[in-house]
């Protein structure tokens, strides 16, 4: 057999082993999509039809707020400081330093506050939901719940998704406030400005339409974090390693989806 | 083997269940009578746990029929399934206690989901009684992480007993326990039956447990019933497969 012929054979062998893998991956992808659609259908059906676990909802709201508030405070203040310190030199060059508070406030309210808060919560809350529900699946706690005549979708998933949907906008507004305070600190490193004058300069440039779309998109961010975290945990495999996989996958998927939702939200806001 | 004249409360006929291409149950037929301890014996992976999960509809069977009391589980509606599950208590292999709840909250959860009309005092009395029955009255305010494996199994049994089920399904109740705790759990199964007159299906491959609790034994091999009889018949049987369990 010639060398050329041998290489061609080798190539066809490689291709033939590659194509079934691709086919299998394709099938797995579409099965995943079907599972997600079925999951969303069940969640939305139970959201309106079944009894609401109010106590569990309150507990989850507390957990989400309590778990994230420290991290969001630190991140918020740093974002405010960094944005101000980075933006100041070009504005000084153009003699527009008086625009600094307004510019930073708009950046934080429209984009930085919602996105950074959502990404932090995806890491903190999404992973925690994935790990908690994954661990409950592995240790048969979800099965035990079902046997006790408790619908796990109603008890575990809906309160978590709703709590994330409600709490992320609250945390976003808090992050905005802390970020703006951080900006005031940043300006006071080189200049001296009273908080009253700073806020006055900032909010004369902030419009109602800067705040509303940002708050609306943070509701969607919350829903994404809750839905993804719960989906990954609830559908975790049976082995203990599945818990880690579920937590990791919840963070990665939620973070990616948040960026996509943000892109869509920016396009929609631009049309308004 | 003498014929049991008591009423049949679980009737399984030609039950089949597969996961993908793998046949796990391939035509199981068995009955559970009132006040009977039925041991289902078999190697790991022989489909024992799948069988009892089908009985509470945690897994849906592919073919055959399961009748619990007056209810046929094939295509059962949600309301009837609630009624079936009220009759059945399930002790999971790892006890499956809710990690985020104390022992008291674990038991309250099971009780309040079953009957919403219980007052706080009634719930408390029932919890104390259930914990007394398993010999752990002092664990009421402990978290599951503070309990040993044997204690978890006992609390799991208390959570099962607190709702007063007619049937209890035990999924490998002595697995992972030391011989003394296994002995205690096996006797607890007998004590429970003596006190509450309930029927049980006990999934196990622990022969000491089998010898303690079994009124009747069903051995499963490759998804089908390999032999059915009482303990004496199994011990006397010279079949090498059966003897590999009993020797």
Coordinates of N, CA and C in Angstrom, one line a residue, chain A residues 71-80 83 107-108 110-123 168 171-172 175-176 217 221 225 258-259 262:
Chain A
X71 N -20.5 41.0 49.8 CA -19.7 40.9 48.6 C -20.1 42.1 47.6
X72 N -21.4 42.3 47.6 CA -21.9 43.4 46.7 C -21.5 44.8 47.2
X73 N -21.4 44.9 48.5 CA -21.0 46.2 49.1 C -19.5 46.5 48.7
X74 N -18.7 45.5 48.9 CA -17.3 45.6 48.5 C -17.1 45.9 47.0
X75 N -17.8 45.1 46.2 CA -17.6 45.2 44.8 C -18.1 46.5 44.3
X76 N -19.3 46.9 44.8 CA -19.9 48.2 44.4 C -19.0 49.4 44.7
X77 N -18.5 49.4 45.9 CA -17.6 50.6 46.2 C -16.4 50.6 45.4
X78 N -15.8 49.4 45.1 CA -14.6 49.4 44.2 C -14.9 49.8 42.8
X79 N -16.1 49.3 42.3 CA -16.5 49.7 40.9 C -16.6 51.2 40.8
X80 N -17.3 51.8 41.8 CA -17.5 53.3 41.8 C -16.1 54.0 41.8
X83 N -14.1 53.4 38.4 CA -14.7 54.1 37.3 C -14.4 55.6 37.4
X107 N -23.3 55.3 34.2 CA -22.6 54.0 33.9 C -23.0 53.0 34.9
X108 N -23.0 53.4 36.2 CA -23.4 52.4 37.2 C -24.8 52.0 37.2
X110 N -27.1 52.2 34.6 CA -27.5 51.5 33.4 C -26.9 50.2 33.2
X111 N -25.6 50.1 33.6 CA -24.9 48.8 33.1 C -24.1 48.1 34.3
X112 N -23.2 48.9 34.9 CA -22.3 48.2 35.8 C -23.0 47.6 37.0
X113 N -23.9 48.4 37.6 CA -24.7 47.9 38.8 C -25.4 46.6 38.5
X114 N -26.3 46.6 37.5 CA -27.1 45.4 37.2 C -26.2 44.2 36.8
X115 N -25.2 44.4 35.9 CA -24.5 43.3 35.4 C -23.5 42.7 36.5
X116 N -22.8 43.6 37.2 CA -21.9 43.1 38.2 C -22.6 42.4 39.3
X117 N -23.8 43.0 39.7 CA -24.6 42.3 40.8 C -25.0 41.0 40.3
X118 N -25.5 40.9 39.1 CA -26.0 39.6 38.6 C -24.9 38.6 38.5
X119 N -23.7 39.0 38.0 CA -22.6 38.1 37.9 C -22.1 37.6 39.2
X120 N -22.1 38.5 40.2 CA -21.7 38.0 41.5 C -22.7 37.1 42.1
X121 N -24.0 37.4 41.9 CA -25.1 36.5 42.4 C -25.1 35.2 41.7
X122 N -24.7 35.2 40.4 CA -24.6 33.9 39.6 C -23.6 33.0 40.3
X123 N -22.5 33.6 40.7 CA -21.4 32.9 41.3 C -21.8 32.4 42.7
X168 N -32.7 40.2 43.3 CA -31.6 40.7 42.4 C -31.8 42.2 42.1
X171 N -30.9 44.1 45.3 CA -29.5 44.1 45.4 C -28.8 45.0 44.4
X172 N -29.4 45.1 43.2 CA -28.9 46.0 42.2 C -29.0 47.4 42.6
X175 N -26.5 48.1 45.1 CA -25.1 48.1 44.5 C -24.9 49.5 43.8
X176 N -26.0 50.0 43.2 CA -26.0 51.3 42.5 C -25.6 52.4 43.6
X217 N -34.4 44.9 33.6 CA -33.5 43.8 33.2 C -33.0 43.0 34.3
X221 N -32.5 39.1 35.0 CA -31.2 38.5 35.5 C -31.5 37.5 36.7
X225 N -30.8 33.5 36.9 CA -29.9 32.9 38.0 C -30.7 31.8 38.7
X258 N -26.6 35.5 31.3 CA -26.8 36.9 31.7 C -26.2 37.9 30.7
X259 N -25.1 37.5 30.1 CA -24.5 38.4 29.1 C -25.4 38.5 27.9
X262 N -28.4 40.6 28.7 CA -28.0 42.0 28.8 C -27.9 42.6 27.4

